[in-house]
Amino acid sequence: MAKKLVIKVTAGVDAPERCSQAFTVAAVAAASGVEVSLWLTGESTWFALPGRAAEFELPHAAPLPDLIDGILTGGGTITVCTQCAARREIEEKDLIEGARIAGAQVFVSEIMPDGVQALVY
């Protein structure tokens, strides 16, 4: 079993099922004691802003705010892609508590060690 799970979600409201799956897997892993790092890129970037996750709806899916809370309270991290944030004029001060902005070099450094499983949704 991987010691760490890094999940990159590239979809938001434009592909709600794929988006929800990424957050769900991250939250379940964190609740199971797996170290989780969730990366928000593309349209999922918006969910790092206060209140935006609450606007997301998908029938028969857990609410995104609950999944985000599960990730963070389970010791996971949430990172917004530097370029994605810049394109949307999002700054670190705009993010929900517990989220950060970082670039590709940090993503690569997280996925390369032994014992890490990376998933992209």
mmCIF file of N, CA and C in Angstrom, residues 31-84:
data_model
loop_
_atom_site.group_PDB
_atom_site.id
_atom_site.type_symbol
_atom_site.label_atom_id
_atom_site.label_comp_id
_atom_site.label_asym_id
_atom_site.label_seq_id
_atom_site.Cartn_x
_atom_site.Cartn_y
_atom_site.Cartn_z
ATOM 1 N N ALA A 31 -9.419 9.629 5.591
ATOM 2 C CA ALA A 31 -10.132 9.014 6.715
ATOM 3 C C ALA A 31 -9.571 7.638 7.049
ATOM 4 N N SER A 32 -8.929 7.019 6.082
ATOM 5 C CA SER A 32 -8.345 5.688 6.280
ATOM 6 C C SER A 32 -6.915 5.748 6.805
ATOM 7 N N GLY A 33 -6.422 6.940 7.045
ATOM 8 C CA GLY A 33 -5.082 7.097 7.591
ATOM 9 C C GLY A 33 -3.983 7.252 6.559
ATOM 10 N N VAL A 34 -4.349 7.367 5.288
ATOM 11 C CA VAL A 34 -3.359 7.571 4.239
ATOM 12 C C VAL A 34 -2.979 9.045 4.186
ATOM 13 N N GLU A 35 -1.715 9.329 3.992
ATOM 14 C CA GLU A 35 -1.279 10.710 3.802
ATOM 15 C C GLU A 35 -1.758 11.153 2.424
ATOM 16 N N VAL A 36 -2.512 12.237 2.369
ATOM 17 C CA VAL A 36 -3.133 12.686 1.126
ATOM 18 C C VAL A 36 -2.698 14.103 0.778
ATOM 19 N N SER A 37 -2.394 14.283 -0.497
ATOM 20 C CA SER A 37 -2.117 15.605 -1.046
ATOM 21 C C SER A 37 -3.024 15.774 -2.254
ATOM 22 N N LEU A 38 -3.965 16.713 -2.160
ATOM 23 C CA LEU A 38 -4.915 16.971 -3.242
ATOM 24 C C LEU A 38 -4.499 18.245 -3.962
ATOM 25 N N TRP A 39 -4.300 18.131 -5.279
ATOM 26 C CA TRP A 39 -3.913 19.267 -6.113
ATOM 27 C C TRP A 39 -5.088 19.708 -6.945
ATOM 28 N N LEU A 40 -5.420 20.988 -6.888
ATOM 29 C CA LEU A 40 -6.516 21.557 -7.664
ATOM 30 C C LEU A 40 -5.937 22.315 -8.851
ATOM 31 N N THR A 41 -6.348 21.887 -10.050
ATOM 32 C CA THR A 41 -5.882 22.538 -11.267
ATOM 33 C C THR A 41 -7.084 22.829 -12.150
ATOM 34 N N GLY A 42 -6.883 23.649 -13.156
ATOM 35 C CA GLY A 42 -7.979 23.964 -14.064
ATOM 36 C C GLY A 42 -9.178 24.500 -13.302
ATOM 37 N N GLU A 43 -10.357 24.049 -13.699
ATOM 38 C CA GLU A 43 -11.603 24.565 -13.111
ATOM 39 C C GLU A 43 -11.807 24.160 -11.649
ATOM 40 N N SER A 44 -11.104 23.124 -11.179
ATOM 41 C CA SER A 44 -11.241 22.760 -9.761
ATOM 42 C C SER A 44 -10.594 23.790 -8.848
ATOM 43 N N THR A 45 -9.751 24.633 -9.404
ATOM 44 C CA THR A 45 -9.079 25.678 -8.634
ATOM 45 C C THR A 45 -10.070 26.522 -7.838
ATOM 46 N N TRP A 46 -11.241 26.769 -8.422
ATOM 47 C CA TRP A 46 -12.250 27.616 -7.771
ATOM 48 C C TRP A 46 -12.694 27.070 -6.416
ATOM 49 N N PHE A 47 -12.582 25.762 -6.201
ATOM 50 C CA PHE A 47 -13.065 25.175 -4.950
ATOM 51 C C PHE A 47 -12.157 25.466 -3.758
ATOM 52 N N ALA A 48 -11.039 26.110 -4.005
ATOM 53 C CA ALA A 48 -10.169 26.533 -2.910
ATOM 54 C C ALA A 48 -10.563 27.901 -2.360
ATOM 55 N N LEU A 49 -11.587 28.508 -2.952
ATOM 56 C CA LEU A 49 -12.074 29.796 -2.460
ATOM 57 C C LEU A 49 -13.242 29.582 -1.503
ATOM 58 N N PRO A 50 -13.325 30.384 -0.456
ATOM 59 C CA PRO A 50 -14.427 30.226 0.503
ATOM 60 C C PRO A 50 -15.791 30.271 -0.181
ATOM 61 N N GLY A 51 -16.638 29.309 0.153
ATOM 62 C CA GLY A 51 -18.003 29.267 -0.344
ATOM 63 C C GLY A 51 -18.191 28.623 -1.699
ATOM 64 N N ARG A 52 -17.154 28.486 -2.479
ATOM 65 C CA ARG A 52 -17.308 27.959 -3.842
ATOM 66 C C ARG A 52 -17.658 26.477 -3.858
ATOM 67 N N ALA A 53 -17.096 25.699 -2.950
ATOM 68 C CA ALA A 53 -17.401 24.266 -2.909
ATOM 69 C C ALA A 53 -18.871 24.033 -2.572
ATOM 70 N N ALA A 54 -19.451 24.913 -1.780
ATOM 71 C CA ALA A 54 -20.862 24.769 -1.390
ATOM 72 C C ALA A 54 -21.800 24.959 -2.579
ATOM 73 N N GLU A 55 -21.326 25.607 -3.625
ATOM 74 C CA GLU A 55 -22.137 25.829 -4.819
ATOM 75 C C GLU A 55 -22.179 24.594 -5.725
ATOM 76 N N PHE A 56 -21.284 23.661 -5.514
ATOM 77 C CA PHE A 56 -21.184 22.461 -6.352
ATOM 78 C C PHE A 56 -22.254 21.449 -5.934
ATOM 79 N N GLU A 57 -22.992 20.966 -6.908
ATOM 80 C CA GLU A 57 -24.017 19.964 -6.618
ATOM 81 C C GLU A 57 -23.912 18.818 -7.607
ATOM 82 N N LEU A 58 -24.006 17.605 -7.079
ATOM 83 C CA LEU A 58 -24.033 16.403 -7.901
ATOM 84 C C LEU A 58 -24.902 15.383 -7.177
ATOM 85 N N PRO A 59 -25.995 14.956 -7.811
ATOM 86 C CA PRO A 59 -26.878 13.995 -7.152
ATOM 87 C C PRO A 59 -26.121 12.742 -6.695
ATOM 88 N N HIS A 60 -26.468 12.274 -5.518
ATOM 89 C CA HIS A 60 -25.925 11.043 -4.930
ATOM 90 C C HIS A 60 -24.441 11.140 -4.591
ATOM 91 N N ALA A 61 -23.919 12.353 -4.500
ATOM 92 C CA ALA A 61 -22.514 12.563 -4.136
ATOM 93 C C ALA A 61 -22.448 13.337 -2.829
ATOM 94 N N ALA A 62 -21.409 13.078 -2.072
ATOM 95 C CA ALA A 62 -21.198 13.820 -0.830
ATOM 96 C C ALA A 62 -20.914 15.288 -1.162
ATOM 97 N N PRO A 63 -21.369 16.206 -0.325
ATOM 98 C CA PRO A 63 -21.096 17.628 -0.558
ATOM 99 C C PRO A 63 -19.589 17.928 -0.516
ATOM 100 N N LEU A 64 -19.114 18.712 -1.458
ATOM 101 C CA LEU A 64 -17.685 19.038 -1.502
ATOM 102 C C LEU A 64 -17.174 19.662 -0.207
ATOM 103 N N PRO A 65 -17.924 20.561 0.452
ATOM 104 C CA PRO A 65 -17.389 21.103 1.707
ATOM 105 C C PRO A 65 -17.101 20.005 2.742
ATOM 106 N N ASP A 66 -17.953 18.983 2.792
ATOM 107 C CA ASP A 66 -17.718 17.878 3.730
ATOM 108 C C ASP A 66 -16.466 17.098 3.345
ATOM 109 N N LEU A 67 -16.272 16.879 2.049
ATOM 110 C CA LEU A 67 -15.095 16.145 1.590
ATOM 111 C C LEU A 67 -13.825 16.945 1.856
ATOM 112 N N ILE A 68 -13.871 18.240 1.600
ATOM 113 C CA ILE A 68 -12.711 19.096 1.873
ATOM 114 C C ILE A 68 -12.378 19.074 3.357
ATOM 115 N N ASP A 69 -13.399 19.188 4.189
ATOM 116 C CA ASP A 69 -13.185 19.139 5.632
ATOM 117 C C ASP A 69 -12.562 17.802 6.039
ATOM 118 N N GLY A 70 -13.030 16.715 5.442
ATOM 119 C CA GLY A 70 -12.477 15.392 5.742
ATOM 120 C C GLY A 70 -11.017 15.276 5.349
ATOM 121 N N ILE A 71 -10.663 15.865 4.235
ATOM 122 C CA ILE A 71 -9.263 15.834 3.786
ATOM 123 C C ILE A 71 -8.387 16.605 4.768
ATOM 124 N N LEU A 72 -8.802 17.823 5.084
ATOM 125 C CA LEU A 72 -7.983 18.675 5.954
ATOM 126 C C LEU A 72 -7.929 18.158 7.386
ATOM 127 N N THR A 73 -9.065 17.706 7.922
ATOM 128 C CA THR A 73 -9.043 17.199 9.301
ATOM 129 C C THR A 73 -8.356 15.842 9.384
ATOM 130 N N GLY A 74 -8.260 15.147 8.255
ATOM 131 C CA GLY A 74 -7.541 13.877 8.210
ATOM 132 C C GLY A 74 -6.048 14.046 8.008
ATOM 133 N N GLY A 75 -5.578 15.289 8.051
ATOM 134 C CA GLY A 75 -4.152 15.552 7.917
ATOM 135 C C GLY A 75 -3.687 15.761 6.491
ATOM 136 N N GLY A 76 -4.622 15.788 5.544
ATOM 137 C CA GLY A 76 -4.258 15.996 4.147
ATOM 138 C C GLY A 76 -3.972 17.449 3.837
ATOM 139 N N THR A 77 -3.423 17.660 2.661
ATOM 140 C CA THR A 77 -3.146 19.013 2.196
ATOM 141 C C THR A 77 -3.898 19.277 0.899
ATOM 142 N N ILE A 78 -4.198 20.539 0.678
ATOM 143 C CA ILE A 78 -4.836 20.974 -0.566
ATOM 144 C C ILE A 78 -3.960 22.059 -1.161
ATOM 145 N N THR A 79 -3.584 21.833 -2.418
ATOM 146 C CA THR A 79 -2.697 22.755 -3.113
ATOM 147 C C THR A 79 -3.345 23.215 -4.409
ATOM 148 N N VAL A 80 -3.257 24.496 -4.668
ATOM 149 C CA VAL A 80 -3.741 25.083 -5.916
ATOM 150 C C VAL A 80 -2.533 25.321 -6.810
ATOM 151 N N CYS A 81 -2.651 24.935 -8.058
ATOM 152 C CA CYS A 81 -1.605 25.135 -9.060
ATOM 153 C C CYS A 81 -1.298 26.627 -9.211
ATOM 154 N N THR A 82 -0.028 26.964 -9.204
ATOM 155 C CA THR A 82 0.408 28.356 -9.319
ATOM 156 C C THR A 82 -0.133 29.021 -10.583
ATOM 157 N N GLN A 83 0.057 28.387 -11.734
ATOM 158 C CA GLN A 83 -0.396 28.978 -12.985
ATOM 159 C C GLN A 83 -1.913 29.087 -13.042
ATOM 160 N N CYS A 84 -2.604 28.063 -12.542
ATOM 161 C CA CYS A 84 -4.069 28.084 -12.546
ATOM 162 C C CYS A 84 -4.595 29.216 -11.675
#
